[in-house]
């Protein structure tokens, strides 16, 4: 009993230390966001001697926060919606089709996760430029392409745990394949769907490189792009940049807090079944 209690306490202690190590950068960002510009460089690691909230209104205005937030929200929401719908249907079709071609297509989708974005970045941007798609619509299509592999992988694994007898019973009742997917299968995929939403939302919301290559029009910038307003050729406004960073990550933290209970279950279903 004593040995088991000691082991449990050690696990809790290790978990607490790892949690603090993971949270410390976020705590440091917040602490420095309520400091004056000069104190950030003289007292970086500790609580400020003089707390100021002036950085947040200034960062909100300089970021053009409402417009930048809406740009990020529209791109992220539309991209994630399309990703969830299309990859769930694709995974359903691949999992229920017993032909060898379906297995080959699935493994090809899984293999594309190994292709780094940087290796196809230049030809991809050139191609989209030739067809006049260097805009928000083109960015949404790119997000769909780069998120398809992982999403299908997760959905496919979850679908293997759903017995095909449900489909057969629905067919006997006269349901079409789309009705079977919409009313029977998709509701059973809720944990995996939430996981796909969270993973892709974080990825797309925080992405800087791809939007910087695709969106060049003033007024269309996302929050990560707009953050570079604080870094000029000769100046670095760290106090405003850190406040702006807090404003940018708060929506993702709120979303994660509401949906986090589904994540572990969804990843487990999608990776191990």
CSV table of C-alpha atoms in Angstrom, one decimal:
chain,number,residue,atom,x,y,z
A,1,UNK,CA,0.0,0.0,0.0
A,2,UNK,CA,2.8,2.4,0.9
A,3,UNK,CA,4.6,1.6,-2.3
A,4,UNK,CA,1.5,2.2,-4.4
A,5,UNK,CA,0.8,5.5,-2.6
A,6,UNK,CA,4.4,6.6,-3.1
A,7,UNK,CA,4.2,5.7,-6.8
A,8,UNK,CA,1.0,7.6,-7.2
A,9,UNK,CA,2.4,10.7,-5.5
A,10,UNK,CA,5.5,10.6,-7.7
A,11,UNK,CA,3.3,10.4,-10.8
A,12,UNK,CA,1.3,13.4,-9.5
A,13,UNK,CA,4.5,15.3,-8.8
A,14,UNK,CA,6.0,14.5,-12.2
A,15,UNK,CA,2.7,15.5,-13.9
A,16,UNK,CA,2.6,18.8,-12.0
A,17,UNK,CA,6.2,19.6,-13.0
A,18,UNK,CA,5.5,18.8,-16.6
A,19,UNK,CA,2.3,20.9,-16.5
A,20,UNK,CA,4.2,23.9,-15.1
A,21,UNK,CA,6.9,23.5,-17.7
A,22,UNK,CA,4.3,23.5,-20.5
A,23,UNK,CA,2.3,26.4,-19.0
A,24,UNK,CA,5.3,28.6,-18.1
A,25,UNK,CA,5.8,30.2,-21.5
A,26,UNK,CA,2.1,31.2,-21.6
A,27,UNK,CA,2.3,32.6,-18.1
A,28,UNK,CA,5.5,34.5,-19.1
A,29,UNK,CA,3.7,36.0,-22.1
A,30,UNK,CA,0.8,37.2,-19.9
A,31,UNK,CA,3.1,38.6,-17.2
A,32,UNK,CA,5.2,40.5,-19.7
A,33,UNK,CA,2.0,41.8,-21.5
A,34,UNK,CA,1.1,43.8,-18.4
A,35,UNK,CA,4.6,45.4,-18.0
A,36,UNK,CA,5.9,48.7,-19.4
A,37,UNK,CA,8.2,48.5,-22.4
A,38,UNK,CA,11.3,49.1,-20.3
A,39,UNK,CA,10.5,46.7,-17.6
A,40,UNK,CA,10.2,43.8,-20.1
A,41,UNK,CA,14.0,44.0,-20.6
A,42,UNK,CA,14.9,44.6,-17.0
A,43,UNK,CA,12.5,42.2,-15.3
A,44,UNK,CA,11.6,39.5,-17.8
A,45,UNK,CA,10.9,36.4,-15.7
A,46,UNK,CA,9.0,37.8,-12.7
A,47,UNK,CA,5.8,39.6,-11.8
A,48,UNK,CA,5.9,43.3,-12.8
A,49,UNK,CA,6.8,46.0,-10.2
A,50,UNK,CA,4.2,48.2,-11.9
A,51,UNK,CA,1.2,46.5,-13.5
A,52,UNK,CA,-0.3,48.3,-16.5
A,53,UNK,CA,-3.3,47.5,-18.7
A,54,UNK,CA,-2.5,50.2,-21.3
A,55,UNK,CA,-0.9,47.7,-23.6
A,56,UNK,CA,-4.1,45.9,-24.4
A,57,UNK,CA,-6.2,48.9,-25.8
A,58,UNK,CA,-3.1,50.0,-27.8
A,59,UNK,CA,-2.6,46.5,-29.2
A,60,UNK,CA,-6.3,46.1,-29.9
A,61,UNK,CA,-6.3,49.3,-32.0
A,62,UNK,CA,-2.9,48.7,-33.7
A,63,UNK,CA,-3.9,45.1,-34.7
A,64,UNK,CA,-7.2,46.4,-36.2
A,65,UNK,CA,-8.4,43.5,-34.0
A,66,UNK,CA,-12.0,43.3,-35.1
A,67,UNK,CA,-11.2,43.1,-38.8
A,68,UNK,CA,-8.2,40.8,-38.3
A,69,UNK,CA,-10.2,38.5,-36.0
A,70,UNK,CA,-13.1,38.3,-38.5
A,71,UNK,CA,-10.6,37.4,-41.3
A,72,UNK,CA,-9.1,34.7,-39.2
A,73,UNK,CA,-12.5,33.5,-38.1
A,74,UNK,CA,-14.0,33.3,-41.6
A,75,UNK,CA,-11.0,31.5,-43.0
A,76,UNK,CA,-10.7,29.0,-40.1
A,77,UNK,CA,-14.5,28.3,-39.8
A,78,UNK,CA,-15.1,27.7,-43.5
A,79,UNK,CA,-11.9,25.7,-43.8
A,80,UNK,CA,-12.7,23.5,-40.8
A,81,UNK,CA,-16.3,23.0,-41.9
A,82,UNK,CA,-15.3,21.8,-45.4
A,83,UNK,CA,-12.6,19.6,-43.9
A,84,UNK,CA,-14.9,17.9,-41.5
A,85,UNK,CA,-17.7,17.3,-44.0
A,86,UNK,CA,-15.5,16.1,-46.9
A,87,UNK,CA,-13.0,14.0,-45.0
A,88,UNK,CA,-15.7,12.3,-42.9
A,89,UNK,CA,-17.6,11.3,-46.1
A,90,UNK,CA,-14.4,10.2,-47.8
A,91,UNK,CA,-13.3,8.1,-44.8
A,92,UNK,CA,-16.8,6.5,-44.7
A,93,UNK,CA,-16.7,5.6,-48.3
A,94,UNK,CA,-13.2,4.1,-48.0
A,95,UNK,CA,-14.0,2.2,-44.8
A,96,UNK,CA,-17.1,0.6,-46.2
A,97,UNK,CA,-15.8,-0.2,-49.6
A,98,UNK,CA,-14.0,-3.6,-49.5
A,99,UNK,CA,-12.2,-3.3,-52.8
A,100,UNK,CA,-8.4,-3.3,-52.9
A,101,UNK,CA,-8.4,0.1,-54.5
A,102,UNK,CA,-10.0,1.7,-51.4
A,103,UNK,CA,-7.2,0.4,-49.2
A,104,UNK,CA,-4.6,1.7,-51.7
A,105,UNK,CA,-6.2,5.2,-51.7
A,106,UNK,CA,-6.4,5.2,-47.9
A,107,UNK,CA,-2.7,4.3,-47.5
A,108,UNK,CA,-1.8,6.9,-50.1
A,109,UNK,CA,-3.7,9.5,-48.1
A,110,UNK,CA,-1.9,8.4,-44.9
A,111,UNK,CA,1.5,8.6,-46.7
A,112,UNK,CA,0.9,12.2,-47.8
A,113,UNK,CA,1.2,13.2,-44.1
A,114,UNK,CA,5.0,12.6,-44.5
A,115,UNK,CA,5.3,15.3,-47.2
A,116,UNK,CA,6.5,18.6,-45.7
A,117,UNK,CA,4.7,21.7,-46.8
A,118,UNK,CA,8.0,23.5,-47.5
A,119,UNK,CA,8.9,21.0,-50.2
A,120,UNK,CA,5.9,22.0,-52.3
A,121,UNK,CA,5.5,25.6,-51.2
A,122,UNK,CA,6.9,27.4,-54.2
A,123,UNK,CA,5.3,25.3,-57.0
A,124,UNK,CA,2.0,25.4,-55.2
A,125,UNK,CA,2.0,29.2,-54.9
A,126,UNK,CA,3.0,29.5,-58.5
A,127,UNK,CA,0.2,27.3,-59.6
A,128,UNK,CA,-2.4,29.1,-57.6
A,129,UNK,CA,-1.0,32.4,-58.9
A,130,UNK,CA,-1.5,31.4,-62.5
A,131,UNK,CA,-5.2,30.6,-61.9
A,132,UNK,CA,-5.8,33.8,-59.9
A,133,UNK,CA,-6.4,32.0,-56.6
A,134,UNK,CA,-4.0,33.9,-54.3
A,135,UNK,CA,-6.8,35.0,-52.1
A,136,UNK,CA,-9.0,33.8,-49.2
A,137,UNK,CA,-10.7,31.2,-51.4
A,138,UNK,CA,-7.4,29.8,-52.5
A,139,UNK,CA,-6.2,29.7,-48.9
A,140,UNK,CA,-9.3,27.7,-47.9
A,141,UNK,CA,-8.6,25.2,-50.7
A,142,UNK,CA,-5.0,24.9,-49.6
A,143,UNK,CA,-6.1,24.3,-46.0
A,144,UNK,CA,-8.4,21.5,-47.2
A,145,UNK,CA,-5.5,19.9,-49.1
A,146,UNK,CA,-3.0,20.0,-46.2
A,147,UNK,CA,-5.5,18.8,-43.6
A,148,UNK,CA,-7.2,16.0,-45.5
A,149,UNK,CA,-4.7,13.2,-44.7
A,150,UNK,CA,-4.7,13.4,-40.9
A,151,UNK,CA,-8.5,14.0,-40.8
A,152,UNK,CA,-9.2,11.0,-43.0
A,153,UNK,CA,-6.8,8.9,-40.9
A,154,UNK,CA,-8.7,9.8,-37.7
A,155,UNK,CA,-12.2,9.3,-39.2
A,156,UNK,CA,-11.2,6.0,-40.8
A,157,UNK,CA,-9.9,4.6,-37.6
A,158,UNK,CA,-13.1,5.5,-35.8
A,159,UNK,CA,-15.3,4.1,-38.5
A,160,UNK,CA,-13.7,0.7,-38.2
A,161,UNK,CA,-15.2,0.5,-34.7
A,162,UNK,CA,-18.7,1.0,-36.0
A,163,UNK,CA,-20.3,-2.3,-37.1
A,164,UNK,CA,-21.4,-2.5,-40.7
A,165,UNK,CA,-24.6,-4.2,-39.6
A,166,UNK,CA,-26.0,-0.7,-38.8
A,167,UNK,CA,-25.6,0.2,-42.5
A,168,UNK,CA,-27.2,-3.1,-43.6
A,169,UNK,CA,-30.2,-2.6,-41.3
A,170,UNK,CA,-30.7,1.0,-42.6
A,171,UNK,CA,-30.6,-0.3,-46.2
A,172,UNK,CA,-33.3,-2.8,-45.4
A,173,UNK,CA,-35.4,0.1,-44.1
A,174,UNK,CA,-35.0,1.9,-47.4
A,175,UNK,CA,-32.3,4.5,-46.4
A,176,UNK,CA,-29.9,5.8,-49.0
A,177,UNK,CA,-26.1,5.9,-48.4
A,178,UNK,CA,-26.2,9.6,-47.7
A,179,UNK,CA,-29.1,9.2,-45.2
A,180,UNK,CA,-27.2,6.4,-43.5
A,181,UNK,CA,-24.1,8.6,-43.2
A,182,UNK,CA,-26.0,11.7,-42.1
A,183,UNK,CA,-28.4,10.2,-39.6
A,184,UNK,CA,-26.7,7.1,-38.3
A,185,UNK,CA,-22.9,7.1,-38.8
A,186,UNK,CA,-21.9,10.8,-38.4
A,187,UNK,CA,-23.6,11.3,-35.0
A,188,UNK,CA,-21.6,8.3,-33.8
A,189,UNK,CA,-18.4,10.1,-34.8
A,190,UNK,CA,-18.8,13.0,-32.5
A,191,UNK,CA,-15.6,12.5,-30.4
A,192,UNK,CA,-13.5,12.1,-33.5
A,193,UNK,CA,-15.3,15.1,-35.2
A,194,UNK,CA,-14.5,17.3,-32.2
A,195,UNK,CA,-10.9,16.2,-32.3
A,196,UNK,CA,-10.6,17.0,-36.0
A,197,UNK,CA,-12.2,20.4,-35.3
A,198,UNK,CA,-9.8,21.2,-32.5
A,199,UNK,CA,-6.6,20.1,-34.3
A,200,UNK,CA,-7.4,21.9,-37.5
A,201,UNK,CA,-8.7,25.0,-35.8
A,202,UNK,CA,-5.5,25.4,-33.9
A,203,UNK,CA,-3.4,24.7,-37.0
A,204,UNK,CA,-5.2,27.1,-39.3
A,205,UNK,CA,-5.8,29.9,-36.7
A,206,UNK,CA,-2.1,30.0,-35.8
A,207,UNK,CA,-0.7,29.6,-39.3
A,208,UNK,CA,1.5,32.4,-40.5
A,209,UNK,CA,3.5,31.0,-43.4
A,210,UNK,CA,0.8,29.9,-45.7
A,211,UNK,CA,-1.4,33.1,-45.3
A,212,UNK,CA,1.7,35.2,-45.8
A,213,UNK,CA,2.3,33.6,-49.2
A,214,UNK,CA,-1.3,33.7,-50.3
A,215,UNK,CA,-2.9,36.8,-48.8
A,216,UNK,CA,-1.2,40.1,-49.7
A,217,UNK,CA,-4.2,42.5,-50.0
A,218,UNK,CA,-4.5,45.1,-47.3
A,219,UNK,CA,-7.5,44.6,-45.0
A,220,UNK,CA,-7.5,40.8,-45.6
A,221,UNK,CA,-4.7,39.9,-43.1
A,222,UNK,CA,-5.3,37.4,-40.4
A,223,UNK,CA,-4.2,37.9,-36.8
A,224,UNK,CA,-0.9,36.1,-37.1
A,225,UNK,CA,-0.1,38.3,-40.2
A,226,UNK,CA,-1.2,41.5,-38.5
A,227,UNK,CA,1.0,40.7,-35.5
A,228,UNK,CA,4.1,41.7,-37.5
A,229,UNK,CA,2.8,45.3,-37.4
A,230,UNK,CA,4.7,45.5,-34.1
A,231,UNK,CA,8.1,44.6,-35.6
A,232,UNK,CA,9.4,47.3,-37.9
A,233,UNK,CA,12.8,47.7,-39.5
A,234,UNK,CA,14.2,49.7,-36.5
A,235,UNK,CA,11.8,49.1,-33.7
A,236,UNK,CA,10.4,46.2,-31.7
A,237,UNK,CA,7.2,46.9,-29.7
A,238,UNK,CA,7.4,43.9,-27.5
A,239,UNK,CA,5.0,45.2,-24.9
A,240,UNK,CA,2.3,45.6,-27.5
A,241,UNK,CA,3.2,42.4,-29.4
A,242,UNK,CA,2.8,40.3,-26.2
A,243,UNK,CA,-0.5,41.9,-25.4
A,244,UNK,CA,-1.6,41.2,-29.0
A,245,UNK,CA,-0.5,37.6,-28.7
A,246,UNK,CA,-2.7,37.2,-25.6
A,247,UNK,CA,-5.6,38.6,-27.5
A,248,UNK,CA,-4.9,36.2,-30.4
A,249,UNK,CA,-4.7,33.0,-28.4
A,250,UNK,CA,-7.7,33.6,-26.0
A,251,UNK,CA,-10.3,32.5,-28.6
A,252,UNK,CA,-8.5,29.2,-29.1
A,253,UNK,CA,-8.1,28.6,-25.3
A,254,UNK,CA,-11.8,29.2,-24.9
A,255,UNK,CA,-12.7,26.8,-27.7
A,256,UNK,CA,-10.3,24.2,-26.2
A,257,UNK,CA,-11.8,24.5,-22.7
A,258,UNK,CA,-15.3,23.8,-24.1
A,259,UNK,CA,-14.3,20.8,-26.2
A,260,UNK,CA,-11.2,19.3,-24.5
A,261,UNK,CA,-13.1,16.4,-22.9
A,262,UNK,CA,-13.6,14.8,-26.4
A,263,UNK,CA,-10.0,15.1,-27.6
A,264,UNK,CA,-8.4,12.1,-25.9
A,265,UNK,CA,-11.3,9.9,-26.7
A,266,UNK,CA,-11.3,11.0,-30.3
A,267,UNK,CA,-7.6,10.6,-30.9
A,268,UNK,CA,-7.7,7.1,-29.3
A,269,UNK,CA,-10.6,6.0,-31.5
A,270,UNK,CA,-8.9,7.4,-34.6
A,271,UNK,CA,-5.5,6.0,-34.0
A,272,UNK,CA,-6.0,2.6,-32.4
A,273,UNK,CA,-9.2,1.0,-33.7
